[in-house]
Every structure is written in C-alpha cells, then in structure tokens.
mmCIF file of C-alpha atoms in Angstrom:
data_model
loop_
_atom_site.group_PDB
_atom_site.id
_atom_site.type_symbol
_atom_site.label_atom_id
_atom_site.label_comp_id
_atom_site.label_asym_id
_atom_site.label_seq_id
_atom_site.Cartn_x
_atom_site.Cartn_y
_atom_site.Cartn_z
ATOM 1 C CA MET A 1 180.500 -5.513 -28.945
ATOM 2 C CA LYS A 2 179.524 -2.463 -26.912
ATOM 3 C CA THR A 3 176.624 -2.943 -24.532
ATOM 4 C CA ILE A 4 174.691 -0.278 -22.658
ATOM 5 C CA LEU A 5 175.427 -1.055 -19.017
ATOM 6 C CA ILE A 6 172.196 0.359 -17.680
ATOM 7 C CA SER A 7 169.256 -1.788 -18.769
ATOM 8 C CA LEU A 8 165.625 -1.885 -17.770
ATOM 9 C CA SER A 9 165.018 -5.117 -15.934
ATOM 10 C CA LEU A 10 162.202 -6.256 -13.676
ATOM 11 C CA PHE A 11 161.314 -7.481 -10.114
ATOM 12 C CA VAL A 12 160.569 -11.131 -10.438
ATOM 13 C CA LEU A 13 159.986 -11.835 -6.794
ATOM 14 C CA GLN A 14 157.418 -9.351 -5.435
ATOM 15 C CA MET A 15 156.301 -10.029 -1.901
ATOM 16 C CA ALA A 16 152.511 -9.893 -2.007
ATOM 17 C CA SER A 17 151.606 -10.571 1.576
ATOM 18 C CA THR A 18 149.138 -10.595 4.406
ATOM 19 C CA SER A 19 149.357 -9.434 7.989
ATOM 20 C CA SER A 20 147.185 -10.834 10.719
ATOM 21 C CA SER A 21 147.798 -7.720 12.810
ATOM 22 C CA PHE A 22 145.947 -5.201 10.628
ATOM 23 C CA ALA A 23 142.683 -4.856 8.763
ATOM 24 C CA ALA A 24 144.774 -3.679 5.829
ATOM 25 C CA THR A 25 147.386 -5.995 4.396
ATOM 26 C CA CYS A 26 150.599 -5.226 2.611
ATOM 27 C CA SER A 27 150.799 -6.132 -1.057
ATOM 28 C CA CYS A 28 154.042 -4.612 -2.153
ATOM 29 C CA ALA A 29 157.128 -5.144 -4.277
ATOM 30 C CA GLY A 30 159.354 -5.643 -1.280
ATOM 31 C CA VAL A 31 162.300 -7.674 -2.505
ATOM 32 C CA PRO A 32 164.111 -7.114 -5.800
ATOM 33 C CA LEU A 33 165.634 -10.125 -7.506
ATOM 34 C CA LEU A 34 165.750 -10.159 -11.294
ATOM 35 C CA SER A 35 166.014 -6.378 -11.354
ATOM 36 C CA ALA A 36 169.276 -6.756 -9.443
ATOM 37 C CA MET A 37 170.595 -9.287 -11.954
ATOM 38 C CA ASP A 38 172.707 -8.162 -14.914
ATOM 39 C CA THR A 39 170.723 -9.405 -17.917
ATOM 40 C CA SER A 40 172.882 -7.829 -20.634
ATOM 41 C CA SER A 41 174.048 -10.157 -23.389
ATOM 42 C CA THR A 42 177.294 -12.086 -22.893
ATOM 43 C CA GLN A 43 179.784 -13.779 -25.176
ATOM 44 C CA PRO A 44 181.042 -17.337 -24.466
ATOM 45 C CA GLY A 45 183.405 -17.248 -21.502
ATOM 46 C CA ASP A 46 182.369 -13.769 -20.319
ATOM 47 C CA LEU A 47 181.601 -13.412 -16.605
ATOM 48 C CA TYR A 48 179.701 -10.489 -15.043
ATOM 49 C CA LEU A 49 179.258 -9.905 -11.306
ATOM 50 C CA ASN A 50 176.806 -7.452 -9.767
ATOM 51 C CA TYR A 51 176.145 -6.328 -6.199
ATOM 52 C CA SER A 52 173.089 -4.234 -5.379
ATOM 53 C CA THR A 53 171.324 -2.952 -2.297
ATOM 54 C CA GLU A 54 167.820 -1.480 -2.241
ATOM 55 C CA ILE A 55 165.969 0.441 0.459
ATOM 56 C CA HIS A 56 162.213 0.108 0.084
ATOM 57 C CA GLU A 57 159.626 2.114 2.039
ATOM 58 C CA MET A 58 156.100 0.604 2.060
ATOM 59 C CA SER A 59 153.915 2.822 4.263
ATOM 60 C CA ASP A 60 151.273 4.172 1.842
ATOM 61 C CA LEU A 61 147.749 3.075 2.748
ATOM 62 C CA VAL A 62 145.667 2.652 -0.416
ATOM 63 C CA GLN A 63 141.979 1.919 -0.960
ATOM 64 C CA GLY A 64 141.527 0.838 -4.561
ATOM 65 C CA SER A 65 143.282 3.651 -6.443
ATOM 66 C CA ASP A 66 143.143 6.252 -3.657
ATOM 67 C CA GLU A 67 145.710 6.898 -0.951
ATOM 68 C CA ILE A 68 144.052 7.522 2.402
ATOM 69 C CA ARG A 69 145.260 8.764 5.763
ATOM 70 C CA ASP A 70 146.821 6.087 7.955
ATOM 71 C CA GLU A 71 145.615 6.320 11.570
ATOM 72 C CA THR A 72 147.738 3.388 12.779
ATOM 73 C CA GLY A 73 151.109 5.120 12.455
ATOM 74 C CA LEU A 74 152.481 2.111 10.622
ATOM 75 C CA SER A 75 156.034 2.200 9.287
ATOM 76 C CA ARG A 76 157.126 -0.645 7.000
ATOM 77 C CA SER A 77 160.452 -0.970 5.193
ATOM 78 C CA SER A 78 162.899 -3.498 3.813
ATOM 79 C CA VAL A 79 166.567 -3.540 2.870
ATOM 80 C CA SER A 80 167.781 -6.107 0.366
ATOM 81 C CA GLN A 81 171.292 -7.032 -0.684
ATOM 82 C CA VAL A 82 171.769 -9.117 -3.802
ATOM 83 C CA ILE A 83 174.820 -10.708 -5.417
ATOM 84 C CA SER A 84 174.331 -11.971 -8.969
ATOM 85 C CA ALA A 85 176.473 -13.461 -11.726
ATOM 86 C CA SER A 86 176.018 -14.054 -15.460
ATOM 87 C CA TYR A 87 178.225 -16.373 -17.520
ATOM 88 C CA GLY A 88 178.311 -16.914 -21.275
ATOM 89 C CA LEU A 89 177.999 -20.669 -21.755
ATOM 90 C CA ALA A 90 178.141 -20.822 -25.535
ATOM 91 C CA ASP A 91 177.121 -18.839 -28.578
ATOM 92 C CA LYS A 92 173.730 -17.236 -27.773
ATOM 93 C CA TRP A 93 173.384 -19.016 -24.398
ATOM 94 C CA THR A 94 173.857 -17.414 -20.956
ATOM 95 C CA VAL A 95 173.208 -18.647 -17.423
ATOM 96 C CA SER A 96 172.485 -16.196 -14.600
ATOM 97 C CA GLY A 97 172.018 -16.709 -10.884
ATOM 98 C CA LEU A 98 171.724 -14.738 -7.672
ATOM 99 C CA ILE A 99 171.398 -14.983 -3.915
ATOM 100 C CA SER A 100 169.804 -12.408 -1.614
ATOM 101 C CA TYR A 101 169.939 -11.240 1.996
ATOM 102 C CA ILE A 102 166.800 -9.496 3.279
ATOM 103 C CA GLU A 103 165.997 -7.309 6.289
ATOM 104 C CA HIS A 104 162.385 -6.414 7.143
ATOM 105 C CA GLU A 105 161.121 -3.945 9.740
ATOM 106 C CA ARG A 106 157.589 -3.004 10.764
ATOM 107 C CA SER A 107 156.313 -0.788 13.576
ATOM 108 C CA VAL A 108 152.956 0.643 14.638
ATOM 109 C CA GLY A 109 152.881 3.789 16.754
ATOM 110 C CA ILE A 110 155.681 4.481 19.222
ATOM 111 C CA SER A 111 155.446 1.448 21.502
ATOM 112 C CA ALA A 112 158.534 -0.763 21.580
ATOM 113 C CA PHE A 113 156.241 -3.810 21.721
ATOM 114 C CA SER A 114 154.681 -2.919 18.370
ATOM 115 C CA LYS A 115 157.931 -3.325 16.441
ATOM 116 C CA ASN A 116 158.795 -6.456 14.456
ATOM 117 C CA SER A 117 161.891 -7.258 12.440
ATOM 118 C CA SER A 118 163.450 -10.186 10.636
ATOM 119 C CA SER A 119 166.565 -10.813 8.583
ATOM 120 C CA GLY A 120 168.363 -13.612 6.800
ATOM 121 C CA LEU A 121 169.018 -15.227 3.468
ATOM 122 C CA GLY A 122 166.122 -14.704 1.083
ATOM 123 C CA ASP A 123 165.355 -16.400 -2.218
ATOM 124 C CA GLY A 124 167.620 -17.159 -5.144
ATOM 125 C CA VAL A 125 167.056 -17.126 -8.884
ATOM 126 C CA LEU A 126 168.496 -19.362 -11.598
ATOM 127 C CA LEU A 127 167.825 -18.275 -15.193
ATOM 128 C CA LEU A 128 168.894 -19.714 -18.553
ATOM 129 C CA ARG A 129 168.752 -17.199 -21.426
ATOM 130 C CA TYR A 130 168.860 -17.591 -25.208
ATOM 131 C CA THR A 131 169.703 -14.576 -27.399
ATOM 132 C CA PRO A 132 169.223 -15.266 -31.128
ATOM 133 C CA PHE A 133 169.941 -11.634 -32.127
ATOM 134 C CA TYR A 134 172.571 -9.270 -30.703
ATOM 135 C CA ILE A 135 173.113 -5.560 -31.187
ATOM 136 C CA THR A 136 176.294 -5.193 -33.256
ATOM 137 C CA PRO A 137 177.697 -2.556 -35.632
ATOM 138 C CA PHE A 138 175.706 -4.395 -38.323
ATOM 139 C CA SER A 139 172.451 -4.998 -36.420
ATOM 140 C CA ARG A 140 170.360 -2.673 -34.265
ATOM 141 C CA HIS A 141 168.111 -5.354 -32.787
ATOM 142 C CA GLU A 142 168.556 -7.628 -29.789
ATOM 143 C CA LEU A 143 166.067 -10.285 -28.725
ATOM 144 C CA SER A 144 166.380 -12.577 -25.730
ATOM 145 C CA PHE A 145 164.279 -15.261 -24.025
ATOM 146 C CA GLY A 146 164.757 -16.969 -20.687
ATOM 147 C CA ALA A 147 163.304 -19.498 -18.293
ATOM 148 C CA GLY A 148 164.210 -20.407 -14.766
ATOM 149 C CA ALA A 149 163.105 -20.653 -11.177
ATOM 150 C CA ARG A 150 162.918 -18.742 -7.927
ATOM 151 C CA LEU A 151 164.366 -20.960 -5.206
ATOM 152 C CA PRO A 152 163.800 -20.627 -1.433
ATOM 153 C CA ILE A 153 167.219 -20.447 0.229
ATOM 154 C CA GLY A 154 166.515 -18.806 3.578
ATOM 155 C CA LYS A 155 163.966 -19.238 6.329
ATOM 156 C CA ASP A 156 160.242 -18.520 5.999
ATOM 157 C CA ASP A 157 159.242 -19.072 9.644
ATOM 158 C CA ASP A 158 161.102 -16.277 11.439
ATOM 159 C CA GLY A 159 159.585 -14.676 14.532
ATOM 160 C CA GLY A 160 160.431 -16.925 17.475
ATOM 161 C CA LEU A 161 157.401 -17.786 19.609
ATOM 162 C CA PHE A 162 154.990 -16.042 17.227
ATOM 163 C CA THR A 163 155.769 -16.612 13.552
ATOM 164 C CA LEU A 164 155.711 -13.401 11.538
ATOM 165 C CA SER A 165 153.412 -12.985 8.533
ATOM 166 C CA GLU A 166 154.602 -13.870 5.040
ATOM 167 C CA ASP A 167 155.456 -10.284 4.088
ATOM 168 C CA MET A 168 157.945 -10.149 6.988
ATOM 169 C CA GLN A 169 159.811 -13.349 6.113
ATOM 170 C CA PRO A 170 163.261 -13.211 4.436
ATOM 171 C CA SER A 171 162.306 -16.043 2.060
ATOM 172 C CA SER A 172 159.063 -16.937 0.320
ATOM 173 C CA GLY A 173 159.556 -20.591 1.283
ATOM 174 C CA SER A 174 158.295 -21.764 -2.105
ATOM 175 C CA VAL A 175 159.475 -22.399 -5.655
ATOM 176 C CA GLY A 176 158.275 -20.198 -8.518
ATOM 177 C CA GLU A 177 158.535 -20.682 -12.286
ATOM 178 C CA ILE A 178 159.985 -17.715 -14.211
ATOM 179 C CA TYR A 179 159.522 -16.925 -17.913
ATOM 180 C CA TRP A 180 161.388 -13.866 -19.175
ATOM 181 C CA SER A 181 161.906 -11.974 -22.453
ATOM 182 C CA SER A 182 163.453 -8.701 -23.621
ATOM 183 C CA TYR A 183 163.937 -6.667 -26.775
ATOM 184 C CA SER A 184 166.304 -3.746 -27.416
ATOM 185 C CA TYR A 185 166.657 -1.408 -30.370
ATOM 186 C CA ALA A 186 169.739 0.765 -30.949
ATOM 187 C CA PHE A 187 169.026 4.167 -32.480
ATOM 188 C CA ASN A 188 172.590 4.568 -33.769
ATOM 189 C CA GLN A 189 175.443 2.346 -34.894
ATOM 190 C CA ALA A 190 177.415 2.880 -31.685
ATOM 191 C CA ALA A 191 174.384 1.725 -29.660
ATOM 192 C CA THR A 192 174.720 4.667 -27.276
ATOM 193 C CA VAL A 193 170.944 5.229 -27.315
ATOM 194 C CA GLN A 194 168.595 2.276 -26.914
ATOM 195 C CA PHE A 195 164.916 1.544 -26.519
ATOM 196 C CA ASN A 196 164.276 -1.364 -24.148
ATOM 197 C CA VAL A 197 161.222 -3.560 -23.570
ATOM 198 C CA SER A 198 161.128 -6.500 -21.179
ATOM 199 C CA ALA A 199 158.525 -8.739 -19.599
ATOM 200 C CA ASN A 200 158.342 -11.683 -17.257
ATOM 201 C CA TYR A 201 155.736 -13.996 -15.838
ATOM 202 C CA THR A 202 156.068 -15.834 -12.523
ATOM 203 C CA ILE A 203 153.868 -18.834 -11.743
ATOM 204 C CA ASN A 204 153.483 -19.445 -8.017
ATOM 205 C CA ASP A 205 151.690 -22.746 -7.447
ATOM 206 C CA ASP A 206 153.996 -24.101 -4.741
ATOM 207 C CA GLU A 207 152.978 -23.842 -1.067
ATOM 208 C CA ASN A 208 155.325 -22.817 1.710
ATOM 209 C CA SER A 209 155.459 -24.662 5.042
ATOM 210 C CA ARG A 210 152.256 -22.930 6.219
ATOM 211 C CA LYS A 211 150.166 -23.750 3.131
ATOM 212 C CA TYR A 212 150.574 -20.215 1.778
ATOM 213 C CA VAL A 213 150.728 -19.600 -1.986
ATOM 214 C CA PHE A 214 151.768 -16.230 -3.397
ATOM 215 C CA GLY A 215 149.785 -14.876 -6.345
ATOM 216 C CA ASP A 216 150.970 -15.253 -9.927
ATOM 217 C CA GLU A 217 152.681 -12.176 -11.281
ATOM 218 C CA ILE A 218 153.186 -10.329 -14.572
ATOM 219 C CA ASN A 219 155.759 -7.546 -15.037
ATOM 220 C CA PHE A 220 156.259 -5.344 -18.090
ATOM 221 C CA ALA A 221 158.747 -2.492 -18.544
ATOM 222 C CA LEU A 222 159.783 -0.124 -21.303
ATOM 223 C CA GLY A 223 162.172 2.789 -21.445
ATOM 224 C CA ILE A 224 165.150 4.577 -22.926
ATOM 225 C CA SER A 225 168.817 4.252 -21.974
ATOM 226 C CA GLN A 226 171.648 6.471 -23.225
ATOM 227 C CA ASN A 227 175.394 6.784 -22.782
ATOM 228 C CA ILE A 228 176.635 10.362 -22.354
ATOM 229 C CA GLY A 229 180.273 10.397 -23.378
ATOM 230 C CA SER A 230 182.378 7.517 -22.095
ATOM 231 C CA LYS A 231 181.707 7.901 -18.363
ATOM 232 C CA PHE A 232 178.010 8.539 -17.770
ATOM 233 C CA ALA A 233 174.746 6.852 -18.704
ATOM 234 C CA TYR A 234 171.107 7.234 -17.731
ATOM 235 C CA SER A 235 167.826 5.391 -18.117
ATOM 236 C CA ALA A 236 164.175 6.345 -17.698
ATOM 237 C CA GLY A 237 161.231 4.032 -17.988
ATOM 238 C CA LEU A 238 157.855 2.768 -16.844
ATOM 239 C CA ARG A 239 157.184 -0.513 -15.115
ATOM 240 C CA TYR A 240 153.783 -2.218 -14.868
ATOM 241 C CA ARG A 241 153.113 -5.025 -12.410
ATOM 242 C CA GLN A 242 150.017 -7.144 -11.829
ATOM 243 C CA THR A 243 149.489 -9.910 -9.275
ATOM 244 C CA THR A 244 146.622 -12.227 -8.448
ATOM 245 C CA ALA A 245 145.455 -12.760 -4.867
ATOM 246 C CA ASP A 246 147.495 -14.887 -2.477
ATOM 247 C CA GLU A 247 145.983 -18.074 -1.053
ATOM 248 C CA ARG A 248 146.183 -20.194 2.079
ATOM 249 C CA ASN A 249 144.670 -23.680 2.146
ATOM 250 C CA SER A 250 143.166 -22.872 -1.296
ATOM 251 C CA PHE A 251 141.258 -19.846 0.073
ATOM 252 C CA GLU A 252 142.043 -16.347 -1.207
ATOM 253 C CA ILE A 253 143.705 -13.955 1.233
ATOM 254 C CA PRO A 254 141.731 -10.681 1.470
ATOM 255 C CA ASN A 255 143.425 -7.456 0.402
ATOM 256 C CA THR A 256 146.169 -9.024 -1.713
ATOM 257 C CA GLY A 257 146.804 -8.567 -5.422
ATOM 258 C CA GLY A 258 146.413 -5.590 -7.702
ATOM 259 C CA LYS A 259 148.039 -3.455 -10.381
ATOM 260 C CA TRP A 260 150.930 -0.984 -10.126
ATOM 261 C CA LEU A 261 152.535 1.472 -12.561
ATOM 262 C CA ASP A 262 155.882 2.997 -11.510
ATOM 263 C CA PHE A 263 158.374 5.481 -12.921
ATOM 264 C CA VAL A 264 161.922 4.087 -12.794
ATOM 265 C CA PRO A 265 164.854 6.507 -13.376
ATOM 266 C CA GLY A 266 168.528 5.579 -13.152
ATOM 267 C CA VAL A 267 172.024 7.019 -13.611
ATOM 268 C CA GLN A 268 175.390 5.300 -13.904
ATOM 269 C CA TYR A 269 179.066 6.177 -13.742
ATOM 270 C CA ILE A 270 181.424 4.015 -15.810
ATOM 271 C CA PHE A 271 184.950 3.849 -14.373
ATOM 272 C CA ASN A 272 186.323 1.702 -17.207
ATOM 273 C CA ASP A 273 185.343 -1.219 -19.449
ATOM 274 C CA LYS A 274 185.090 -3.497 -16.406
ATOM 275 C CA LEU A 275 183.716 -1.460 -13.500
ATOM 276 C CA SER A 276 180.614 0.730 -13.108
ATOM 277 C CA VAL A 277 178.339 2.001 -10.335
ATOM 278 C CA GLY A 278 174.694 3.024 -10.663
ATOM 279 C CA VAL A 279 171.830 4.549 -8.696
ATOM 280 C CA SER A 280 168.149 3.994 -9.489
ATOM 281 C CA GLY A 281 164.762 4.730 -7.948
ATOM 282 C CA ARG A 282 161.106 3.789 -8.139
ATOM 283 C CA VAL A 283 158.231 6.260 -7.836
ATOM 284 C CA PRO A 284 154.582 5.044 -7.825
ATOM 285 C CA LEU A 285 152.383 6.660 -10.483
ATOM 286 C CA VAL A 286 149.154 4.622 -10.519
ATOM 287 C CA ARG A 287 147.871 1.912 -8.180
ATOM 288 C CA ASP A 288 144.682 -0.143 -8.401
ATOM 289 C CA LEU A 289 144.705 -2.586 -5.493
ATOM 290 C CA ASP A 290 142.283 -5.400 -4.701
ATOM 291 C CA GLY A 291 140.251 -5.628 -1.517
ATOM 292 C CA VAL A 292 139.464 -2.878 0.988
ATOM 293 C CA LEU A 293 142.845 -1.559 2.176
ATOM 294 C CA GLN A 294 146.486 -2.325 1.420
ATOM 295 C CA PHE A 295 149.797 -0.895 2.575
ATOM 296 C CA THR A 296 152.035 -0.558 -0.451
ATOM 297 C CA THR A 297 155.132 1.099 -1.911
ATOM 298 C CA SER A 298 155.898 4.713 -0.987
ATOM 299 C CA TYR A 299 159.247 4.789 -2.812
ATOM 300 C CA SER A 300 162.467 2.829 -3.220
ATOM 301 C CA TYR A 301 166.033 3.519 -4.285
ATOM 302 C CA ALA A 302 168.953 1.237 -5.061
ATOM 303 C CA VAL A 303 172.720 1.312 -5.576
ATOM 304 C CA ASN A 304 174.503 -1.284 -7.677
ATOM 305 C CA LEU A 305 178.103 -2.114 -8.523
ATOM 306 C CA SER A 306 178.975 -4.138 -11.647
ATOM 307 C CA TYR A 307 182.246 -5.793 -12.655
ATOM 308 C CA ALA A 308 183.095 -7.625 -15.882
ATOM 309 C CA PHE A 309 185.912 -10.179 -16.022
#
C-alpha cells in the first residue's frame, strides 16, 4: 500500500504560558509534539522512525487581533528536537510514541542580565490509534481515531535561584489527555493526491508542581498533499488552534488563551521507499488573543527525517 509521506498533523502540546516579568504574557505554540510524530497508517510489524527539529520565533506583540509595536525589545525563541516511532501492533491498530528535547531563550533589550534560557528533556506522547479504513487501490478513504497522553519527562522548575515562568520550562510538568482523529481522501487510484483533515483535543486538568494548569486545547487542520514523480512531494494547509486560559490555584492567568489560524506549507524529498527528508513552515494568518497583550508566534520552520524499517 502506497502512503503519502507528507501528512498534515497537529501540535498537541502548545505552551500557553505566563511571564511574571512583563505586562504582556506569551501564549504561543512553542513546542511541537504530535506534529513531529509520523501518524501515517502502518501494517502489522511495520516500524517507522522520525527525527525532527523546529525553530520557533515568538516575538510578535498582539492586542486582541492587532499586532502592535513592542517597546520592550523582547526576543523569544525555542528550538525543539523530537524523536518519534510508530509500530503496527495488529490489523488496524498502531502505537506511536515520542520524546522531546527543548531549548528556550528569552531576552529584553541588550543587557546581559535580561537574558534567560533553559534546556532539557521536554514532554513525551504515547498514542494508540485505530484505523478501520485504509486507502488502497480499491478504496480512496482512510479514517483513523486515537487516544493517548502527554507525559512530563523533563524538568519544569528550571532557573536556579529564581524559577523561570512556565513558558520557559522544557517540560509542562503535568499529564494531559489526548483525543485524535484524521480522515484522508485519495483523488486517484495511485493516491498521489490526497485531501487531509485532522483534529485533536487535549484536556489539561493536571497541575504541575507549582499548582499551574495549562488551558484545554483544540486543534483542527485541513490541506492537500501531492507526490510529484517518485522523488518529490508537497503539502499546503491551514491549521486552527484554540486554547482556554491557564490557571494557577484555580484562578485564571491574565493574557493567556485565544485563537490562531496558520498557513502550513511543506516539501519533501524521497530518497527511496525507506528514507525521506522534509521541510515545513508555519505562517500566522489570523490571531484573536484573550486579555490585553500577548507575545505570540512570528514564524516557525522545521526539518524532519523519516525512516521505515
């Protein structure tokens, strides 16, 4: 069965956060997890490995839906590295998992004392998927459902004498419930052109060690993917994300939560049936953020390497 190697998948862990250092807080999709996981269908015994790294710039200051001039000179970025694996357990059943390593950096102005950074193991994801329908030469539809959890692997209290805010921590420090689904339609028998729709919902009702609870999150994506010959493929899509406000000690954190709509393009080079490399990006189109001011995504781009055993 031929599968399009580029697929539209989503960020399950999105670091909505607060910073005690600024009047504006950062509510941004800082750390990719499920989007770095290969969620293509697998046959029993098949094993897929994927490595991805994403650079994410988060320096736009937004009031509601309007970007405004930042007088603080803030620069905020993250680099994430993710290793994921998917294994076909049995007919229609697949288990996927990943681990992440996260680096955060934040600076205000040019003073060396205004710079903060952290790094370490981030969160992991474990996902069990059921696919009742596959795309085959005799069927153009594929439907898949999944459920799992986001698991805190790394530290959530980095910072030494003064603990950094939640958006600067490598790990969320809390468990989240994940519910995931996707649908694909092949426009031709060879499945070289596909329409993809996927969605997931993350329930965050677990506190970290400082009584902080991240907001619940909904992600929805749709797009087109196409193979061009035997070596190249591309994808283009839209991704919508919505989060509720974060909480600490059952009180809402100001300037967290909102709605985002991004354009997500990607290209891929296929070396052979086992190995491929891809590049993708994320460009904000519409933002409607809660509270007074939030720092949020300027842009991001990622590189991933996939290998099938």
